[in-house]
PDB file of C-alpha atoms in Angstrom:
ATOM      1  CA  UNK A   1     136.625  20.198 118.782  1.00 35.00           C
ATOM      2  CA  UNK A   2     135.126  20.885 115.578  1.00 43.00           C
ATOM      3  CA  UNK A   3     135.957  24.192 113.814  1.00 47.00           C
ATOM      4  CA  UNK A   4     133.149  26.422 113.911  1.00 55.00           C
ATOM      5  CA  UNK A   5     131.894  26.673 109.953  1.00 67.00           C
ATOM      6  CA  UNK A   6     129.906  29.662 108.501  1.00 86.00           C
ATOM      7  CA  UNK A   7     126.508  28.073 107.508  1.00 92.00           C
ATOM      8  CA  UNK A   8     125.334  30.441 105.162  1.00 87.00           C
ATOM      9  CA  UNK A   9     128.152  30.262 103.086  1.00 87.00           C
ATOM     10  CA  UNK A  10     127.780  26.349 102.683  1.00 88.00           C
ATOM     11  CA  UNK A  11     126.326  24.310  99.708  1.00 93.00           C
ATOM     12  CA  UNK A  12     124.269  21.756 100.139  1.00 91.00           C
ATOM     13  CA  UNK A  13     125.609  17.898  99.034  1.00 90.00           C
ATOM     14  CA  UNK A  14     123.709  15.319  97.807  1.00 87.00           C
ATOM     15  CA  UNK A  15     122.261  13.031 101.008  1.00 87.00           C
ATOM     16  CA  UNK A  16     122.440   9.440 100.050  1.00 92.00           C
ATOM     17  CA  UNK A  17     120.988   7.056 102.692  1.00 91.00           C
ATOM     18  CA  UNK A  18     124.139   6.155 103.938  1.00 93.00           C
ATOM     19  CA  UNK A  19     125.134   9.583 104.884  1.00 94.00           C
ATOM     20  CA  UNK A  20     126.310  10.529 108.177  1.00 94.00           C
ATOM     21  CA  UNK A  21     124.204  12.116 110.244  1.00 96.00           C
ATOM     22  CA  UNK A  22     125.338  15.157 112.270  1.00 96.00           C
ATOM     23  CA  UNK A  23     127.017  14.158 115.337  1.00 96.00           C
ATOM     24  CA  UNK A  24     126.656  15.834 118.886  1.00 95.00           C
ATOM     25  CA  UNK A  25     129.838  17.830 117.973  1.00 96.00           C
ATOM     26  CA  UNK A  26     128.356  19.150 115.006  1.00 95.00           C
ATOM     27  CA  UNK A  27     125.191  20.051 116.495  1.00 96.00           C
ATOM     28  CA  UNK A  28     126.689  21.912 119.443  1.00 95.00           C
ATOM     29  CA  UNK A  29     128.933  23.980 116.621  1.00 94.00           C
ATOM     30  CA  UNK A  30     125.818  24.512 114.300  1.00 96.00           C
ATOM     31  CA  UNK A  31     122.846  25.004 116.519  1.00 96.00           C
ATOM     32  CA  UNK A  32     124.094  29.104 117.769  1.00 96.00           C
ATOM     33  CA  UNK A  33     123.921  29.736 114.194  1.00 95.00           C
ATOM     34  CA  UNK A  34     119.963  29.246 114.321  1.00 97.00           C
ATOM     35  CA  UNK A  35     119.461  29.319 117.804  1.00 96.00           C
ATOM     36  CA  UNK A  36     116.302  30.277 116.731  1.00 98.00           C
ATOM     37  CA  UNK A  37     115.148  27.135 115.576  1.00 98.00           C
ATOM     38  CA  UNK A  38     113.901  24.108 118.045  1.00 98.00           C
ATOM     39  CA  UNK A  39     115.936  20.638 117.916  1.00 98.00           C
ATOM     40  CA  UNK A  40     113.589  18.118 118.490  1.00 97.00           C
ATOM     41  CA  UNK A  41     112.856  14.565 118.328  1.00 96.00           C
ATOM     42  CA  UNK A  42     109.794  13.115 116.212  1.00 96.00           C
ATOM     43  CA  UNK A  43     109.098  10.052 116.785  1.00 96.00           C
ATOM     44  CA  UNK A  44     112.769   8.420 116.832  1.00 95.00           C
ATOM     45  CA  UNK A  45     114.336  11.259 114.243  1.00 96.00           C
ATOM     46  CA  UNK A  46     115.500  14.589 114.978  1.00 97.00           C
ATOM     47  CA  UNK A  47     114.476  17.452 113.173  1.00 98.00           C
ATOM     48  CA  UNK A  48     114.671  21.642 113.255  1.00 99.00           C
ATOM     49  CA  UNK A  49     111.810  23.423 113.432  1.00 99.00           C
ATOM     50  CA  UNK A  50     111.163  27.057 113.665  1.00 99.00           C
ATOM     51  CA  UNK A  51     107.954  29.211 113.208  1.00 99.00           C
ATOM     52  CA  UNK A  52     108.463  32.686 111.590  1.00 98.00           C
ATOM     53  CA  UNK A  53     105.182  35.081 112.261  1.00 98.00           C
ATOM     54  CA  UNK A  54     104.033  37.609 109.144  1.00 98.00           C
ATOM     55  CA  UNK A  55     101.238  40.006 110.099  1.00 98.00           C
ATOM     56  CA  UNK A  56      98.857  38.375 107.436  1.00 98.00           C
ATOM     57  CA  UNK A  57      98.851  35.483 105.392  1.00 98.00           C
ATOM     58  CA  UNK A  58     100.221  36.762 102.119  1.00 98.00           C
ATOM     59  CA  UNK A  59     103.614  37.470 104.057  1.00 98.00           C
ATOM     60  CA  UNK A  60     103.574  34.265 105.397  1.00 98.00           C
ATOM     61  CA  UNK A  61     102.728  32.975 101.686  1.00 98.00           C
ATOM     62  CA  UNK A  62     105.322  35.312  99.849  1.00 98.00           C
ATOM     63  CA  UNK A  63     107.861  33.498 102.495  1.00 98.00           C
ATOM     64  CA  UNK A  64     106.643  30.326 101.908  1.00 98.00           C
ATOM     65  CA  UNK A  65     107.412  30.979  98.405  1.00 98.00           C
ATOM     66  CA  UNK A  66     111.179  32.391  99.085  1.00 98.00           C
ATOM     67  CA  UNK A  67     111.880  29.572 100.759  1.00 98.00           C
ATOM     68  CA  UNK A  68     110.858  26.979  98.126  1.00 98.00           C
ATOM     69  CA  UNK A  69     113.143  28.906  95.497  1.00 98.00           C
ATOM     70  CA  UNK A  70     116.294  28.341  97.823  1.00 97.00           C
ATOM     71  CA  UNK A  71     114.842  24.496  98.357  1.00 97.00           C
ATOM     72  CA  UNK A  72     115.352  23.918  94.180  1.00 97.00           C
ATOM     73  CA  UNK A  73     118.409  25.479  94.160  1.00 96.00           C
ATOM     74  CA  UNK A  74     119.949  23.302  96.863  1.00 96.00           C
ATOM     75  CA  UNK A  75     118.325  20.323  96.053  1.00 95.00           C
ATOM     76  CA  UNK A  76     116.899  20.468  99.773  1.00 96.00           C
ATOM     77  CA  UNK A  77     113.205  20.383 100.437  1.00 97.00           C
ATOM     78  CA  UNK A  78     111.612  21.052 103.908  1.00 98.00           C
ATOM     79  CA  UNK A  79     108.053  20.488 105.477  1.00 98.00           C
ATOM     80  CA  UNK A  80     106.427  24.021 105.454  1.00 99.00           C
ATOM     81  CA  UNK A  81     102.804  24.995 107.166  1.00 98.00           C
ATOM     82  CA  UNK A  82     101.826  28.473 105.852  1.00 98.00           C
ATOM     83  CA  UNK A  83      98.812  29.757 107.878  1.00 98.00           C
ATOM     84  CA  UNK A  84      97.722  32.891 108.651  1.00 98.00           C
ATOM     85  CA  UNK A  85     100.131  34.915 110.045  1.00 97.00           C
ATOM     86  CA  UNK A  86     102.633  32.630 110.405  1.00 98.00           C
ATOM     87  CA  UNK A  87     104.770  29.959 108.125  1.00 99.00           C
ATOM     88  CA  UNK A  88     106.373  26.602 110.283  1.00 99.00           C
ATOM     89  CA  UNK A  89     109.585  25.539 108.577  1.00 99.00           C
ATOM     90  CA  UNK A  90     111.207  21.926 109.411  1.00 99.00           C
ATOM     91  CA  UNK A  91     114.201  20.316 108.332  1.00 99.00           C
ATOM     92  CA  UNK A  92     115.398  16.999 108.348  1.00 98.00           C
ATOM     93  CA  UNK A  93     116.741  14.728 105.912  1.00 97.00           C
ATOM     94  CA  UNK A  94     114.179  11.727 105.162  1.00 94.00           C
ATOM     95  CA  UNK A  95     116.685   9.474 103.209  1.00 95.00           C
ATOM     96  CA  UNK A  96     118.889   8.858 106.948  1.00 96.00           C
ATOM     97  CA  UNK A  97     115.812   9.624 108.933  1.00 95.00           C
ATOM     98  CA  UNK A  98     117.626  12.861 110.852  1.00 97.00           C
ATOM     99  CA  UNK A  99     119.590  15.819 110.760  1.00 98.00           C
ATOM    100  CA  UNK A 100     122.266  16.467 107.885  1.00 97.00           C
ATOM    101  CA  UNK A 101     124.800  19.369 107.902  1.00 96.00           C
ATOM    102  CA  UNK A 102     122.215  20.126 105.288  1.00 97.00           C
ATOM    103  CA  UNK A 103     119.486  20.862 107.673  1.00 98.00           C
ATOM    104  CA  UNK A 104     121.609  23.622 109.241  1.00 98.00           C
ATOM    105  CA  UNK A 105     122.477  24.946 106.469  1.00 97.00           C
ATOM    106  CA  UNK A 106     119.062  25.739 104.861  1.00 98.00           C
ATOM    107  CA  UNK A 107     118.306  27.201 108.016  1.00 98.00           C
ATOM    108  CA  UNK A 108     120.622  29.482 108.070  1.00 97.00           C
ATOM    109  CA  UNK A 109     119.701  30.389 104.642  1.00 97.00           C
ATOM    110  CA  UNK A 110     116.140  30.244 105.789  1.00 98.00           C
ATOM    111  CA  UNK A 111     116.757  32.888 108.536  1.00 97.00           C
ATOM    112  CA  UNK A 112     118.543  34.600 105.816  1.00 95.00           C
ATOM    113  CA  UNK A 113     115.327  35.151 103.837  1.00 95.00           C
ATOM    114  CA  UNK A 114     113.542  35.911 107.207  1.00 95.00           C
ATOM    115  CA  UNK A 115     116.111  38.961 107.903  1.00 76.00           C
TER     116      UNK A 115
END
């Protein structure tokens, strides 16, 4: 069983295409940490997703804008929709088409932000 690891705390590595993706193991250890945030399956690769709601747009932007700061200093960039009222983050790692212990770590640190 894999030890449970406090995501918030983590750095993110460099993903190289041949990276490991997270196994099932992983997922079931990391996902509790960000229950909050969907798991699902686009089109062949898995991804997190998770919309945060603001109670106008310039919270949702100011968010928006947090979360690109952490995204430079990790060296981790997600897919974000800012709207009105509400920002969608996702997180996957293009270069081995899924999920990376990266992805759950910059949500964690996404929640972080949220909190």
């Amino acid at each position: 069983m894999a030890q449970a690891v406090e995501l918030t705390g983590q750095k993110c590595v460099a993903c190289r295409a041949d990276s490991p993706r997270v196994t099932e193991e992983q997922i079931a250890s990391f996902h509790p940490q960000v229950s909050d945030w969907e798991l699902l399956n686009d089109n062949g690769v898995m991804k997190l997703r998770r919309v945060y709601r603001f109670k106008d747009f310039a919270g949702a932007l100011a968010f928006t804008n947090r979360i690109g700061e952490i995204a430079e200093d990790e060296g981790h960039h997600p897919l974000i929709s800012t709207e009105w009222g509400r920002a969608t983050v996702w997180w996957w790692s293009h270069k081995i088409k899924g999920l990376h212990v990266n992805d759950f770590i910059m949500a964690a640190k996404t929640d972080g932000l949220f909190e």
